[in-house]
Amino acid sequence: MSRTIKTAIVNGSLSKPSRTRALLDALQDRLAEELALDVEVIDLVDLIEDIGPTLYRSNLSAKSVQALETIESAEFLVVGAPVFRGSVPGLFKHLFDLVELQALDGKPVMLAATGGSARHSLVIDHQLRPLFAFFQTLTLPIGVYGTPEEIQDGQVVSEALRQRIDLAVQLAVPVLQTLRKKTESAAHTAEVVQLEVKAA
């Protein structure tokens, strides 16, 4: 049986409910049609009071440390943030300021964003992609951006947005399948080594 891919979904919205969470849910559902995922969701809104005034990881509550460890230990990240006046929330950036520097090396990341109009759509390439390039992640080629007209009452209502989600997933699947095969091969090799050690 193929193993699941350990996945962290990070919702950078400071509201609940939020269009960003609706978009991330739609991406998760579409990805789950193609791959077996073991998903944990982190909603930044639940961490505001703790992360907001904290400069150092050592001062965080156990809940926030666990959220960071979920991000760091994931094999695959799906990250979304809202855009307001040309930028993502400062607390979203601060969350990743607290992530260990080398923890995300080489990990695939799918990017998403929402905003009040299409004029903010370049935030994916101008802000999110450079942030995750700094962490030396493998940002997947297509990000997904949604507007209020496309996401209503917690649901994707736009056929164009559904098509963008489909394209993002189609391009992500080969990368994630390769990741899963490498992980399965490494796990098998480790099992063989353990058996050889026991038999020696």
Coordinates of C-alpha atoms in Angstrom, one line a residue:
M1 CA 0.0 0.0 0.0
S2 CA 1.3 3.5 -0.9
R3 CA 2.1 5.6 2.1
T4 CA 0.4 9.0 2.7
I5 CA 2.2 12.3 2.2
K6 CA 2.5 14.2 5.4
T7 CA 0.9 17.6 4.6
A8 CA 0.6 20.9 6.4
I9 CA -2.0 23.4 5.2
V10 CA -1.3 26.9 6.5
N11 CA -4.1 29.4 6.4
G12 CA -2.7 32.9 6.8
S13 CA -6.0 34.6 7.2
L14 CA -6.8 36.6 10.4
S15 CA -10.6 36.0 10.0
K16 CA -12.9 33.1 10.6
P17 CA -14.6 32.1 8.3
S18 CA -12.4 33.3 5.5
R19 CA -12.2 33.0 1.7
T20 CA -8.6 31.9 2.0
R21 CA -9.6 28.9 4.1
A22 CA -12.3 28.1 1.5
L23 CA -9.7 28.2 -1.3
L24 CA -7.3 26.0 0.7
D25 CA -10.2 23.5 1.4
A26 CA -10.9 23.3 -2.3
L27 CA -7.3 22.7 -3.1
Q28 CA -7.1 20.0 -0.4
D29 CA -10.2 18.3 -1.7
R30 CA -8.9 18.3 -5.3
L31 CA -5.5 17.0 -4.2
A32 CA -7.1 14.2 -2.2
E33 CA -8.7 13.0 -5.5
E34 CA -5.2 12.3 -6.8
L35 CA -3.1 11.5 -3.8
A36 CA -3.2 10.0 -0.3
L37 CA -2.5 12.9 2.1
D38 CA -2.2 13.0 5.9
V39 CA -3.3 16.5 6.5
E40 CA -3.0 18.9 9.4
V41 CA -4.4 22.4 9.1
I42 CA -3.0 25.5 10.8
D43 CA -5.2 28.5 11.0
L44 CA -3.2 31.6 11.9
V45 CA -6.3 33.2 13.4
D46 CA -6.1 30.7 16.2
L47 CA -2.6 31.7 17.1
I48 CA -2.9 35.5 17.0
E49 CA -2.8 36.2 20.7
D50 CA 0.3 34.1 21.2
I51 CA 2.4 34.8 18.1
G52 CA 1.5 38.5 17.8
P53 CA 3.5 39.8 20.8
T54 CA 6.3 37.1 20.7
L55 CA 9.7 37.8 19.2
Y56 CA 11.3 34.5 20.2
R57 CA 10.3 30.9 19.7
S58 CA 11.3 30.1 23.2
N59 CA 8.5 32.3 24.5
L60 CA 5.7 30.6 22.6
S61 CA 3.0 28.5 24.1
A62 CA 2.9 24.7 23.5
K63 CA 0.1 25.2 21.0
S64 CA 2.1 27.6 18.8
V65 CA 5.3 25.5 19.0
Q66 CA 3.2 22.5 17.9
A67 CA 2.0 24.5 14.9
L68 CA 5.6 25.4 14.0
E69 CA 6.7 21.7 14.3
T70 CA 3.8 20.7 12.1
I71 CA 5.0 23.0 9.4
E72 CA 8.6 21.9 9.9
S73 CA 7.9 18.2 9.8
A74 CA 5.6 18.2 6.9
E75 CA 6.7 16.7 3.6
F76 CA 4.4 19.0 1.6
L77 CA 3.0 22.4 2.3
V78 CA -0.1 24.1 1.0
V79 CA 0.1 27.8 2.0
G80 CA -2.4 30.5 1.5
A81 CA -2.7 34.1 2.6
P82 CA -5.1 37.0 2.0
V83 CA -3.9 40.3 0.4
F84 CA -4.8 43.7 1.6
R85 CA -3.4 46.9 0.0
G86 CA -0.7 45.0 -1.9
S87 CA 0.6 42.8 1.0
V88 CA 0.0 39.7 3.0
P89 CA -0.6 40.1 6.8
G90 CA 2.4 40.9 8.9
L91 CA 1.5 38.1 11.3
F92 CA 1.7 35.6 8.4
K93 CA 5.2 36.7 7.7
H94 CA 6.0 36.6 11.5
L95 CA 4.8 33.0 11.7
F96 CA 7.5 32.0 9.2
D97 CA 10.0 34.2 10.9
L98 CA 9.7 31.6 13.8
V99 CA 10.3 28.6 11.6
E100 CA 13.7 26.9 11.8
L101 CA 15.9 28.1 9.0
Q102 CA 16.7 24.7 7.4
A103 CA 13.5 23.0 8.2
L104 CA 11.9 23.4 4.8
D105 CA 14.8 22.7 2.5
G106 CA 13.7 21.0 -0.7
K107 CA 10.1 20.6 0.3
P108 CA 7.4 21.2 -2.3
V109 CA 5.1 24.1 -1.5
M110 CA 1.8 25.0 -3.3
L111 CA 0.9 28.7 -3.0
A112 CA -2.5 30.3 -2.8
A113 CA -3.9 33.8 -2.1
T114 CA -7.1 35.7 -2.0
G115 CA -7.8 39.4 -2.4
G116 CA -10.5 42.0 -3.1
S117 CA -9.7 42.1 -6.8
A118 CA -7.6 40.6 -9.5
R119 CA -5.1 43.5 -9.2
H120 CA -3.5 41.7 -6.2
S121 CA -2.9 38.4 -7.9
L122 CA 0.8 39.0 -8.5
V123 CA 1.3 38.8 -4.7
I124 CA 1.9 35.0 -5.2
D125 CA 5.0 35.7 -7.4
H126 CA 6.1 38.9 -5.8
Q127 CA 5.8 38.0 -2.1
L128 CA 5.0 34.4 -1.4
R129 CA 7.4 32.8 -3.9
P130 CA 10.4 34.8 -2.8
L131 CA 9.6 34.0 0.9
F132 CA 9.7 30.3 0.2
A133 CA 12.7 30.6 -2.1
F134 CA 14.5 32.0 0.9
F135 CA 13.6 28.8 2.8
Q136 CA 15.0 26.8 -0.2
T137 CA 11.7 25.1 -0.9
L138 CA 10.5 23.8 -4.2
T139 CA 7.6 26.1 -4.9
L140 CA 5.2 24.4 -7.4
P141 CA 4.8 26.2 -10.8
I142 CA 1.3 27.4 -10.6
G143 CA -0.2 29.4 -7.6
V144 CA -3.9 29.9 -7.2
Y145 CA -5.6 33.2 -6.6
G146 CA -9.2 33.9 -5.8
T147 CA -11.5 36.9 -5.6
P148 CA -14.7 37.5 -3.7
E149 CA -16.7 37.0 -6.9
E150 CA -15.1 33.5 -7.2
I151 CA -15.5 32.4 -3.6
Q152 CA -18.8 33.0 -1.9
D153 CA -20.4 31.5 1.3
G154 CA -17.3 29.3 1.8
Q155 CA -17.5 27.7 -1.6
V156 CA -15.7 28.1 -4.9
V157 CA -18.4 29.3 -7.3
S158 CA -16.3 30.2 -10.4
E159 CA -15.6 27.7 -13.1
A160 CA -12.4 29.7 -14.0
L161 CA -11.1 29.3 -10.5
R162 CA -12.0 25.6 -10.5
Q163 CA -9.9 25.2 -13.7
R164 CA -7.0 27.0 -12.1
I165 CA -7.2 24.7 -9.1
D166 CA -7.2 21.7 -11.5
L167 CA -4.2 23.0 -13.4
A168 CA -2.3 23.6 -10.1
V169 CA -3.0 20.1 -8.9
Q170 CA -2.2 18.4 -12.3
L171 CA 1.2 20.1 -12.2
A172 CA 1.8 19.2 -8.6
V173 CA 0.9 15.5 -8.8
P174 CA 4.0 14.3 -10.6
V175 CA 6.2 16.1 -8.1
L176 CA 4.4 14.7 -5.2
Q177 CA 4.3 11.2 -6.7
T178 CA 8.1 11.3 -7.0
L179 CA 8.4 12.5 -3.4
R180 CA 6.3 9.6 -2.2
K181 CA 8.4 7.1 -4.2
K182 CA 11.6 8.4 -2.8
T183 CA 10.3 8.3 0.7
E184 CA 9.0 4.8 0.3
S185 CA 12.4 3.7 -1.2
A186 CA 14.2 5.3 1.8
A187 CA 11.9 3.6 4.2
H188 CA 12.4 0.2 2.5
T189 CA 16.2 0.7 2.6
A190 CA 16.1 1.5 6.3
E191 CA 14.1 -1.7 7.0
V192 CA 16.5 -3.8 5.1
V193 CA 19.5 -2.3 7.0
Q194 CA 17.7 -3.0 10.3
L195 CA 17.1 -6.6 9.3
E196 CA 20.7 -7.0 8.3
V197 CA 21.9 -5.6 11.6
K198 CA 19.7 -7.9 13.5
A199 CA 20.9 -10.9 11.5
A200 CA 24.5 -10.0 11.9

